[in-house]
Coordinates of C-alpha atoms in Angstrom, one line a residue:
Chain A
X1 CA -8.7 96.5 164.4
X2 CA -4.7 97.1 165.8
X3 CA -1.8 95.9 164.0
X4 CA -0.3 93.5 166.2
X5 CA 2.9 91.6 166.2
X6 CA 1.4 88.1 166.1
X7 CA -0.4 89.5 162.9
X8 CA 2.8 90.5 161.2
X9 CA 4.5 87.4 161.9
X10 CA 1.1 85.5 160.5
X11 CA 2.1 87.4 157.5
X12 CA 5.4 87.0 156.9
X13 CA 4.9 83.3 157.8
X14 CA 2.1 82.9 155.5
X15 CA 4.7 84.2 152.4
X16 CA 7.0 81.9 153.5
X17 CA 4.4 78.9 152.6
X18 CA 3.6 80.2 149.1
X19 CA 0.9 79.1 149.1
X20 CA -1.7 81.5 147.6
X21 CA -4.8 81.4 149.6
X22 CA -2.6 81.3 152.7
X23 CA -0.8 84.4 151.7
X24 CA -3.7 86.4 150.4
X25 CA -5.5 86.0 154.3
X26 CA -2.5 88.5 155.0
X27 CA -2.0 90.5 151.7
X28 CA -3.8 92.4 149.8
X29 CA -5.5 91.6 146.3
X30 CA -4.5 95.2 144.9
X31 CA -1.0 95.6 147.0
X32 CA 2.1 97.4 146.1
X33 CA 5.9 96.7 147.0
X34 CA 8.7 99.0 146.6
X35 CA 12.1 97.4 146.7
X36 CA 15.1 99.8 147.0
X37 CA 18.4 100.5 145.1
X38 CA 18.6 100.4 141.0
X39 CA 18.9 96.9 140.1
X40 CA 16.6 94.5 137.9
X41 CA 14.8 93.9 141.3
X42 CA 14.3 97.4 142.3
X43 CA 11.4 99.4 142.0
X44 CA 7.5 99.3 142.7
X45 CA 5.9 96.4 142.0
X46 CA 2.9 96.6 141.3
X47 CA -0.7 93.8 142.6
X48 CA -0.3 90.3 144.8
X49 CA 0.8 88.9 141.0
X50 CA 3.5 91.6 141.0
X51 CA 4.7 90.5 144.3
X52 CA 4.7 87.2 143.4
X53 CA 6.7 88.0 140.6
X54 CA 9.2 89.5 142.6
X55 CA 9.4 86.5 144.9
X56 CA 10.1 84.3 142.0
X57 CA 12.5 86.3 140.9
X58 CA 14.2 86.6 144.6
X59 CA 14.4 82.6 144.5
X60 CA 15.7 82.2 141.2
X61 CA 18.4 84.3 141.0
X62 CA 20.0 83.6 144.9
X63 CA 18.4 79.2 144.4
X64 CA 17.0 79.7 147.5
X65 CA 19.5 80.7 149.8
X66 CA 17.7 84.4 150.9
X67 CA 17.3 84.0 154.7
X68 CA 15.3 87.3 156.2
X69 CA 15.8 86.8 160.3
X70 CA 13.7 89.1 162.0
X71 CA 15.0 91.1 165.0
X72 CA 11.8 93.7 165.5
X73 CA 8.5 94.9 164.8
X74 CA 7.2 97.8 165.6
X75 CA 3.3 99.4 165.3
X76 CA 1.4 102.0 164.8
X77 CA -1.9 102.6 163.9
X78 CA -2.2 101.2 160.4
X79 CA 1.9 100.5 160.0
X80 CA 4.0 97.8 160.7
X81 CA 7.9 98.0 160.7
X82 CA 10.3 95.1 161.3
X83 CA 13.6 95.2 161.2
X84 CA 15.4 92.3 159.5
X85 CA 19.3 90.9 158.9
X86 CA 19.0 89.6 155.2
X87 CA 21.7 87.3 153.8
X88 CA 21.6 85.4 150.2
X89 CA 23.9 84.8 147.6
X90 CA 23.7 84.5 143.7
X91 CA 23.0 81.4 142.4
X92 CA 25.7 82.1 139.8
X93 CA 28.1 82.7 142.4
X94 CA 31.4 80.7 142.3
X95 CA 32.2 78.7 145.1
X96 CA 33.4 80.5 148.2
X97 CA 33.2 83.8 146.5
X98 CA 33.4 86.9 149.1
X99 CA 32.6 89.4 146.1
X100 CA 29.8 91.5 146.6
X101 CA 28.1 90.5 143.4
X102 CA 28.0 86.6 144.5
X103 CA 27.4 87.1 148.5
X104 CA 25.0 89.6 150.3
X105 CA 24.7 90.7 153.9
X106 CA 22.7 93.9 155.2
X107 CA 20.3 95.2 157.3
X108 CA 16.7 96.3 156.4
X109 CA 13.5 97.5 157.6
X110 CA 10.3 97.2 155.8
X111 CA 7.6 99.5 156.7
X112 CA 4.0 98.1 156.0
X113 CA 0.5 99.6 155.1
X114 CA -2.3 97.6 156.5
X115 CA -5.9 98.1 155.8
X116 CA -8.6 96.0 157.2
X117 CA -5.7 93.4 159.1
X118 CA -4.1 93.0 155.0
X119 CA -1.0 94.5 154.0
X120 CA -1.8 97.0 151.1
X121 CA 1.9 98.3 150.5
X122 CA 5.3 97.3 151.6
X123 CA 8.4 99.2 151.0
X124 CA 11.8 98.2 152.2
X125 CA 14.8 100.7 152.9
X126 CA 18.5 99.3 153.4
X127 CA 21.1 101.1 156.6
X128 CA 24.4 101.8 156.3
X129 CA 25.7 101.6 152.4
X130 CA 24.0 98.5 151.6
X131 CA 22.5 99.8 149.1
X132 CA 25.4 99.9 147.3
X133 CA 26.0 96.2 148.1
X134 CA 22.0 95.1 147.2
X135 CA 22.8 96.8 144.0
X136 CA 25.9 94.8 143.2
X137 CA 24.0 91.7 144.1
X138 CA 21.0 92.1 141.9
X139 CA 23.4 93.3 138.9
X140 CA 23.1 91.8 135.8
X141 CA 26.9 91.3 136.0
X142 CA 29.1 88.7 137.7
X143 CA 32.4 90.2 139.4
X144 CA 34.3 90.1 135.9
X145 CA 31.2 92.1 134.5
X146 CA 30.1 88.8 132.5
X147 CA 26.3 89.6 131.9
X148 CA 24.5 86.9 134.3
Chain B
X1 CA 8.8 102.7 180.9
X2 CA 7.3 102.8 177.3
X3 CA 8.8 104.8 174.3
X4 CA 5.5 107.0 173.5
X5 CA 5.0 108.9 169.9
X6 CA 4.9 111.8 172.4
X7 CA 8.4 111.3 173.5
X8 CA 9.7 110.4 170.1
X9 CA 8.4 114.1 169.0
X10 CA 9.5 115.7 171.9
X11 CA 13.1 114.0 171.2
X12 CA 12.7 115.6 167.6
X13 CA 11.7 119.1 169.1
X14 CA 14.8 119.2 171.4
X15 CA 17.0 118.8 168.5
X16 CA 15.4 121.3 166.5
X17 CA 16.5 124.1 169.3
X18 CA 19.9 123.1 169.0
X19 CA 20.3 123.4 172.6
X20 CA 22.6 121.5 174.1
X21 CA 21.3 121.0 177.4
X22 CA 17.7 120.3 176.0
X23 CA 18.6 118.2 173.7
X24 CA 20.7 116.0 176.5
X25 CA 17.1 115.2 178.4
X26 CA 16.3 112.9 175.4
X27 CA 19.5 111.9 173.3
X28 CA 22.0 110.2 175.4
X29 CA 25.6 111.1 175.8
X30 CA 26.9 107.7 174.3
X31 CA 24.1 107.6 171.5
X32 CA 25.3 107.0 167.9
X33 CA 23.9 107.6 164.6
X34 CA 24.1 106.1 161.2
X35 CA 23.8 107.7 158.1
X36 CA 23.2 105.8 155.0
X37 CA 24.6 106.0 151.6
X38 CA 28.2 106.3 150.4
X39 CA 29.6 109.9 150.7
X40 CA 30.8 112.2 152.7
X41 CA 28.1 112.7 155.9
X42 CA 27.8 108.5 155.3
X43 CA 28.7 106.3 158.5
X44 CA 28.4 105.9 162.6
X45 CA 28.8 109.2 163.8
X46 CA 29.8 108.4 167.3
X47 CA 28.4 110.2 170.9
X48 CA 26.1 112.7 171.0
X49 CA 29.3 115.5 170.3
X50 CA 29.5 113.3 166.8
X51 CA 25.9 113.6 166.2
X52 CA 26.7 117.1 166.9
X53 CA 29.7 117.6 164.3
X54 CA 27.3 115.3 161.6
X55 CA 23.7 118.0 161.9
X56 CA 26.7 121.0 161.6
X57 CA 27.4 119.8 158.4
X58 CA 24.5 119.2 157.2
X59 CA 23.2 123.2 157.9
X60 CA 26.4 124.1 156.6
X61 CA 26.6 122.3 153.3
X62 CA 22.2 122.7 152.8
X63 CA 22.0 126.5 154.1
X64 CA 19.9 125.5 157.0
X65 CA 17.3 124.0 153.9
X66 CA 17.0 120.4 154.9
X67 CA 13.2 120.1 156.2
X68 CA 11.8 116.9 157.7
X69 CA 8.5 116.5 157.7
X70 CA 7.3 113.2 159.5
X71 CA 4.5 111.1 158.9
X72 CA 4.0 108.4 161.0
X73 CA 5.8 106.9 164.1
X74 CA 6.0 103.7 165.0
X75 CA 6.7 101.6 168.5
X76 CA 7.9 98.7 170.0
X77 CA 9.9 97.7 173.4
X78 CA 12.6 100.2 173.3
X79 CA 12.1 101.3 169.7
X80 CA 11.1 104.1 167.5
X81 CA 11.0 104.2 163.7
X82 CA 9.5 107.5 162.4
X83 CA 8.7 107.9 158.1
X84 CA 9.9 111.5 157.1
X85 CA 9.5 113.0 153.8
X86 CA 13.0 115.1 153.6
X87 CA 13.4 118.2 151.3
X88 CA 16.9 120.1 150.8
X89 CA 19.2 122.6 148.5
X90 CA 23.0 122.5 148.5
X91 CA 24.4 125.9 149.6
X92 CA 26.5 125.9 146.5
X93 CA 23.1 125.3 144.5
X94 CA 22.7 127.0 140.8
X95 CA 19.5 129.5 140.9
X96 CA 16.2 127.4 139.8
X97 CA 18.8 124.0 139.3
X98 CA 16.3 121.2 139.6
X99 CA 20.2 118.9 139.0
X100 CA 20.4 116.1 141.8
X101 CA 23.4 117.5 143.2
X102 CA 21.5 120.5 144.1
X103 CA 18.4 119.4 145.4
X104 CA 17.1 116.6 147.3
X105 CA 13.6 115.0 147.6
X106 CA 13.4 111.7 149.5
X107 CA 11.5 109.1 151.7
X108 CA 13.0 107.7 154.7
X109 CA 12.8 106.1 157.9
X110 CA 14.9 106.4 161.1
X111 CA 14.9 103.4 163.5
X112 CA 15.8 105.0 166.8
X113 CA 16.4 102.3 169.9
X114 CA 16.0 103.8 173.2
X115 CA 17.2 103.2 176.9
X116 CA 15.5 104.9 179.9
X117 CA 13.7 107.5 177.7
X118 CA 17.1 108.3 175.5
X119 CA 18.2 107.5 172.3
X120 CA 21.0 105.4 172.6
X121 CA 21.2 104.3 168.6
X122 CA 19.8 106.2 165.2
X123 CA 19.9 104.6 162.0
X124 CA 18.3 106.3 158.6
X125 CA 17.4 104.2 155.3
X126 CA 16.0 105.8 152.4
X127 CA 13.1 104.1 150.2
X128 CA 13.0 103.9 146.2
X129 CA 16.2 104.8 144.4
X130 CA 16.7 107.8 146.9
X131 CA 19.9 106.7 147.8
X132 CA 21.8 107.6 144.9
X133 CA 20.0 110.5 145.0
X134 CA 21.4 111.3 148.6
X135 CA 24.5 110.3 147.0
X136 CA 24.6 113.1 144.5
X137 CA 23.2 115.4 147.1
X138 CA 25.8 115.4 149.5
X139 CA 28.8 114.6 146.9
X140 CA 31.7 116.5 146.8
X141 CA 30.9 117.1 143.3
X142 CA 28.9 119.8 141.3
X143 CA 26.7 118.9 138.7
X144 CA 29.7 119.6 136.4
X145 CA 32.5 117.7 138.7
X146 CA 33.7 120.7 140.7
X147 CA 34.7 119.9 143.6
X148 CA 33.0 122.1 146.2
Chain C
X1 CA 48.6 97.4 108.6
X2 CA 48.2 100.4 111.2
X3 CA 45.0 101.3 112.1
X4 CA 44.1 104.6 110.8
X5 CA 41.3 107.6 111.9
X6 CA 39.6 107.0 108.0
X7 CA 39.2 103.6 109.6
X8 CA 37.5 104.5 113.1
X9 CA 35.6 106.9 111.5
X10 CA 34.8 104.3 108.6
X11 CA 34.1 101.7 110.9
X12 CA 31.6 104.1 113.4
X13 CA 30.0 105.3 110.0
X14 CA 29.2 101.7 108.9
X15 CA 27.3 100.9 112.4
X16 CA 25.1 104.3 111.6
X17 CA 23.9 102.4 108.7
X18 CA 22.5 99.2 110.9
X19 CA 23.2 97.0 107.7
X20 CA 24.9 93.7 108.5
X21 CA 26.8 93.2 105.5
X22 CA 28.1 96.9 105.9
X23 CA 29.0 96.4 109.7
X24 CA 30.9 93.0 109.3
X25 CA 33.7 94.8 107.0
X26 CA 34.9 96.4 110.3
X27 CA 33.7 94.8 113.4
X28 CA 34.6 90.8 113.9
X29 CA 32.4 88.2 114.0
X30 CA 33.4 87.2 117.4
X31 CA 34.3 90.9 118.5
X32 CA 32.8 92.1 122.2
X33 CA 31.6 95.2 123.6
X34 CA 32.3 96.0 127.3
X35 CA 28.9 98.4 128.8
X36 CA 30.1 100.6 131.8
X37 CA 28.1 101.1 134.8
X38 CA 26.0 99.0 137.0
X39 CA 22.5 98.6 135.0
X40 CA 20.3 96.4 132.7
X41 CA 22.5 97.0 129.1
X42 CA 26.1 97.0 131.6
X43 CA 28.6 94.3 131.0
X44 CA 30.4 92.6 128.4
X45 CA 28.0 91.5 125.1
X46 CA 29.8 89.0 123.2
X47 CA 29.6 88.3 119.4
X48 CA 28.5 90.7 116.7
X49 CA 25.0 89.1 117.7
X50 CA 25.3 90.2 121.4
X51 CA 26.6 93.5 119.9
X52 CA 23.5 93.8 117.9
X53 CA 21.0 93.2 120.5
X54 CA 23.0 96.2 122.8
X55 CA 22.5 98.2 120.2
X56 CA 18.6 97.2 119.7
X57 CA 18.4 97.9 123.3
X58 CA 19.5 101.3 123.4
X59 CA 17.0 102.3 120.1
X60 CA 14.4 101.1 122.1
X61 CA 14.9 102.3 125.4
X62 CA 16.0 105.4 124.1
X63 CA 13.8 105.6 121.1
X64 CA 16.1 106.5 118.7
X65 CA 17.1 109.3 120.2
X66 CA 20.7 108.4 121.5
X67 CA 23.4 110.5 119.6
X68 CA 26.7 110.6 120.0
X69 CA 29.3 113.3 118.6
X70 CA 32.9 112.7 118.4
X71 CA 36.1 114.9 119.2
X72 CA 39.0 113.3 119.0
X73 CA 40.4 109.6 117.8
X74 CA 43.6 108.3 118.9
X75 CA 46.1 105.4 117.8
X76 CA 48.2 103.0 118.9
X77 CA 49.4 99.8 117.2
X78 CA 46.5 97.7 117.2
X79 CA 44.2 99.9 119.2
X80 CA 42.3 103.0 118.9
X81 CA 39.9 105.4 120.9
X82 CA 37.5 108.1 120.6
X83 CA 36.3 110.6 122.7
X84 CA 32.8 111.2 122.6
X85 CA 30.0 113.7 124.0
X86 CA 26.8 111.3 124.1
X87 CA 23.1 112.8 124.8
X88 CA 19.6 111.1 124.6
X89 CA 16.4 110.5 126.0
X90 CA 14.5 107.8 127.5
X91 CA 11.4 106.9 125.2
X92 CA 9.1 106.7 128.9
X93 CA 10.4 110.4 129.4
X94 CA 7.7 112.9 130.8
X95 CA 8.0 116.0 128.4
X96 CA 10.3 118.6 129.1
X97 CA 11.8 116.5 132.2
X98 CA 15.3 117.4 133.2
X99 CA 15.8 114.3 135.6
X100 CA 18.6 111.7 135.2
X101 CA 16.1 108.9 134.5
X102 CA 15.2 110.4 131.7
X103 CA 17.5 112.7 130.2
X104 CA 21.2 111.8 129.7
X105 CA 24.4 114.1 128.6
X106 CA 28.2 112.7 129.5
X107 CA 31.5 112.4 128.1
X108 CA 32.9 109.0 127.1
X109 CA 35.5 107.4 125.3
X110 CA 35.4 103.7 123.7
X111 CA 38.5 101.8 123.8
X112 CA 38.6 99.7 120.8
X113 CA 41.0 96.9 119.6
X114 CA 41.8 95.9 116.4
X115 CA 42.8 92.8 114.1
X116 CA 43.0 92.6 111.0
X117 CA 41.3 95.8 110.6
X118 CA 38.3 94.8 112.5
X119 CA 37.2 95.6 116.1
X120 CA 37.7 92.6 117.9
X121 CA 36.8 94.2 121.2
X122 CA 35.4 98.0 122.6
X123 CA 35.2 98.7 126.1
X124 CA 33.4 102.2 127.0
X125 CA 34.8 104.3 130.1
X126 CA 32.8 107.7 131.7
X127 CA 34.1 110.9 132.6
X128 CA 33.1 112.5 135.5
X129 CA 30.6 110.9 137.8
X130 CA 28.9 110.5 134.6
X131 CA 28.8 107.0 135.6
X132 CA 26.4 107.5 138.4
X133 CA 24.0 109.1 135.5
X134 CA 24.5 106.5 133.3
X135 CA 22.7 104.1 135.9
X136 CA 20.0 106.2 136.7
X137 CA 19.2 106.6 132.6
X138 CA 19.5 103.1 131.8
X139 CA 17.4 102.1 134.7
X140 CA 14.3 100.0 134.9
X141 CA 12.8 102.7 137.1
X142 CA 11.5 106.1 136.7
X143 CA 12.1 108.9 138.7
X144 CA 9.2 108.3 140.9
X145 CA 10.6 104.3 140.9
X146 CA 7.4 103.1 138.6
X147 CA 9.3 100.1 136.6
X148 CA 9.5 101.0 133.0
Chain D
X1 CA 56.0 119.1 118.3
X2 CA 54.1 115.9 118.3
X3 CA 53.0 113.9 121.6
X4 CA 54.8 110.6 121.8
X5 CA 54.6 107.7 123.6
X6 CA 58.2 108.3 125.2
X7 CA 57.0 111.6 126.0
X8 CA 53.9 110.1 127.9
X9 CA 56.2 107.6 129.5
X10 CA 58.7 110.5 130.4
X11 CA 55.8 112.4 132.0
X12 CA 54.3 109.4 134.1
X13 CA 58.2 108.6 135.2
X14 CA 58.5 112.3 136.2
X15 CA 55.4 111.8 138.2
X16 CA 56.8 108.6 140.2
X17 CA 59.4 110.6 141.0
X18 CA 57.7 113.0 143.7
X19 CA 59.7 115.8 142.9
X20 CA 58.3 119.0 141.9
X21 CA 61.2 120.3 138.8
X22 CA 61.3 117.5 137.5
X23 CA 57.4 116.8 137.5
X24 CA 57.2 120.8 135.9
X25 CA 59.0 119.8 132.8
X26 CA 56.2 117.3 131.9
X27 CA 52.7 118.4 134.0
X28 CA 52.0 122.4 132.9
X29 CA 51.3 124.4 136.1
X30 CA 47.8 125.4 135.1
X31 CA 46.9 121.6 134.4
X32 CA 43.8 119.9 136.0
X33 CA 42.7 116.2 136.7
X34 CA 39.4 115.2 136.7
X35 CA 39.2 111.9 139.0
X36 CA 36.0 109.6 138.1
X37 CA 33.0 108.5 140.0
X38 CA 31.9 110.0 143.5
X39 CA 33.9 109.9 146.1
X40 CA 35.6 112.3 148.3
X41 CA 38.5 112.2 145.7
X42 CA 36.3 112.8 142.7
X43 CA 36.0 115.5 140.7
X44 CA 38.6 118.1 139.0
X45 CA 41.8 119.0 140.8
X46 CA 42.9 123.0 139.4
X47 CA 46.4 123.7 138.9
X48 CA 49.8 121.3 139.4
X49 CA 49.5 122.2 143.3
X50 CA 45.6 120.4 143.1
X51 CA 46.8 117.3 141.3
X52 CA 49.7 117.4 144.0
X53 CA 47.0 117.5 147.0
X54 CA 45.2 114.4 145.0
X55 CA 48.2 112.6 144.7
X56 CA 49.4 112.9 148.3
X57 CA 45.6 112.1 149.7
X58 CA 46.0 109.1 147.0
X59 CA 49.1 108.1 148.9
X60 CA 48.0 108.8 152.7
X61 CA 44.7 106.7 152.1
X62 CA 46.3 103.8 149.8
X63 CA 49.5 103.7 152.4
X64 CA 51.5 104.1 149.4
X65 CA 50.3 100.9 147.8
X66 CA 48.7 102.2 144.4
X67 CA 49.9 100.6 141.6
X68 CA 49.7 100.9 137.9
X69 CA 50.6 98.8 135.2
X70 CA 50.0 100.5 131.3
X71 CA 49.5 98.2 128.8
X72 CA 49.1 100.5 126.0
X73 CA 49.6 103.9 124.8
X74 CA 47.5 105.6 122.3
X75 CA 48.0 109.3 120.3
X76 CA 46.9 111.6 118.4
X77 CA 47.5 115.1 117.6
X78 CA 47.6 117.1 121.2
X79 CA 45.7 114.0 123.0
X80 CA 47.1 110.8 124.5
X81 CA 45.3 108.0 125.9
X82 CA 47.0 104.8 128.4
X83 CA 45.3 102.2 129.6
X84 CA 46.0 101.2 132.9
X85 CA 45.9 97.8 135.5
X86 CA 45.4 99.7 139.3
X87 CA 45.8 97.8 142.5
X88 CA 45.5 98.9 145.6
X89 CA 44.6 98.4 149.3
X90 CA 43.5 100.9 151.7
X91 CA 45.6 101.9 154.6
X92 CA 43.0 101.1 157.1
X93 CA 42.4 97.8 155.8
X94 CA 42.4 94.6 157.7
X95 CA 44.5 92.2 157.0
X96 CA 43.6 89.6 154.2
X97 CA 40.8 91.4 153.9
X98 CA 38.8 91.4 150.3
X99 CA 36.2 93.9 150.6
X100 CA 35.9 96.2 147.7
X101 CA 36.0 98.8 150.9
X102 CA 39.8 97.4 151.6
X103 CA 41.0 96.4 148.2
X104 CA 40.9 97.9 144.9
X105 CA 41.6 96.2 140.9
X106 CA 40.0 98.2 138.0
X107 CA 40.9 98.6 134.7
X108 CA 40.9 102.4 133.7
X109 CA 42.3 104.8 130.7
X110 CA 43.3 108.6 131.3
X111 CA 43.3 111.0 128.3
X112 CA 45.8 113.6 128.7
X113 CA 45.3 116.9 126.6
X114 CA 48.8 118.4 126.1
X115 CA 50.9 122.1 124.8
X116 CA 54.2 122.4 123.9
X117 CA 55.2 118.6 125.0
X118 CA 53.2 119.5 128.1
X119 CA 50.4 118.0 130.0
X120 CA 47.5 121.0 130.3
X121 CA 44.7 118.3 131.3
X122 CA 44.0 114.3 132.2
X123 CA 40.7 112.8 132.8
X124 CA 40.7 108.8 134.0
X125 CA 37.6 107.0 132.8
X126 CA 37.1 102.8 134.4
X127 CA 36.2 100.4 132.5
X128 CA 33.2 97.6 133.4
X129 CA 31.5 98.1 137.0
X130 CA 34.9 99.4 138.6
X131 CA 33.5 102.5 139.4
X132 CA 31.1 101.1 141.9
X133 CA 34.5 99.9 143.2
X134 CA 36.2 102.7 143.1
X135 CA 33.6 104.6 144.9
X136 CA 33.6 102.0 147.8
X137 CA 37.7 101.9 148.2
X138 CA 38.4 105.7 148.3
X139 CA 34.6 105.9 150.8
X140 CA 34.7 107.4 154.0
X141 CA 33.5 104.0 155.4
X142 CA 35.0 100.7 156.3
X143 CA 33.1 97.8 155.2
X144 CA 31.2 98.0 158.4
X145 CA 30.0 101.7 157.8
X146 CA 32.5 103.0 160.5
X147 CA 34.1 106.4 159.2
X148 CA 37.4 106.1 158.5

């Protein structure tokens, strides 16, 4: 069976429950996710429990305030990519703060596996230098390099 | 009309001539691309003549080594995205030097938006840590912090 | 009373010896230790206690293998620094790998204040874009972005 | 002769200056500069007329606004060491702006090697994260990835 669109907006709205059984109609048991830069975030990780591990960390260390809006998704036989404007900010983050290691603003796309209409492996890629900036705002350091 | 994985690798063939005139039929005279990263190649090249100035530089500065080699392309109304598997040497490179600054292996994906069968907008994004990588590759620096 | 080269290298000497009673004769019970870079030890470590865990860390990550030679001290009332060629491994290091995320060589030098002839604070600074390398080595990925 | 710290002052006054004789009686004409991080000012500037082409792009991208403040100089026999406050703002930068792109504040020391009362080499480490910093201020991008 395609990809569609409606089936990767099912998925990404099904994470957005978190709510297990929801989420594992849309993602696999044995998935992978690769998150980019070099931070405490980045890297593979690794099962639906490493996801979910990663998600928990995403919520702690911005309280909430990561907001992924969606501006594309494109298909291809067994891929998904969508296209995303991702803002957040650290929960440690000082009030009003413009640093880069309290506020984030970028532009991603994830590019998705699917097998049997489940997403198997996810791995997200940053344009322009965000990279840079996703790295400051997963550091282990606040702006005065106080370890956070 | 539809963007097509045919037209998407026919776009890619026209550039690879490095003929002007065929590589007009699928890249439009406004188009602009961004590189990602922080160095010196990084940024909107702007109009095709910048797109131009930005694949000069990267034969120069690789030798002609940079290979591409794609994987998959994906489509959506008026988008591409295409997952390459990139391979280069610097010019400058030290015999047998495996050193980041000298040799590049990455993943990426270019998002590519399209009007009336031309590329109007590129962007690239590089999965995993390959961004400092890319970083190192096109630096100003040697391996040892000569500037070449 | 002026802070003297015996003393640095007195002081550097009784760290080498990881015994408390030794260490606390040079280095202040409130002293703090300023990591450069952008990774998971980075930032400032405060106490002799924070100090000790940094220096925990880096055994363990780097499996003992983290050595640092010195070639030069310098003085000034109440401060001193020493310039430093440091090279180690990581202890997830494939065998014979010549990649940043495992292998590391730069040139430092620790900035170090004094009172009372004890270090109340060190800060570390990289030559080079030594920096970059120092990420990469003390990263929680491998080359091929596995989480270590 | 022995390196002082009014000889160090002397030779960072004769720098200020901009003028070549008097900068000759301090900075040796076979000197080099190794600038940290990467960046398209990083790496090791040969000879008193490469530290002059450093200093004059330093000048053209800051718009003259680099400042720095020592707060300490150290010694030793043939090596000095200062530690240093910079500030600075790029010419390009928009008003008010605080983007690390725009605006620059790292702490750094450079360790100058010296002969006969002469400087024969300097290297400038930063201290904390500022090297991330300083890689985004002297970038070839604006904030918003245009190339400047």
């Amino acid at each position: 069976m395609a990809v569609t669109t409606e089936l990767v907006e099912a998925a990404y709205q099904a994470l957005a429950t978190g709510e297990r059984t929801e989420i594992e109609r849309y993602w696999a048991e044995d998935m992978r996710w690769l998150v980019p830069g070099n931070h405490q975030l980045a890297g593979w990780w690794e099962g639906l429990d490493g996801f979910f591990s990663f998600m928990e960390q995403v919520g702690k260390l911005s309280g909430g305030s990561f907001v992924m809006t969606r501006s594309a998704i494109l298909l291809s036989d067994g891929f998904s990519a969508d296209i995303s404007h991702n803002v957040g900010s650290r929960s440690a983050a000082r009030e009003g703060s413009t640093s880069p290691y309290d506020r984030l603003e970028i532009d991603v796309v994830h590019v998705l596996r699917w097998r049997d209409d489940k997403v198997v492996e996810g791995r997200g890629a940053i344009f322009g230098d965000g990279t840079t900036r996703f790295n400051q705002f997963w550091s282990q350091l606040a702006a005065d390099a106080t370890r956070v």
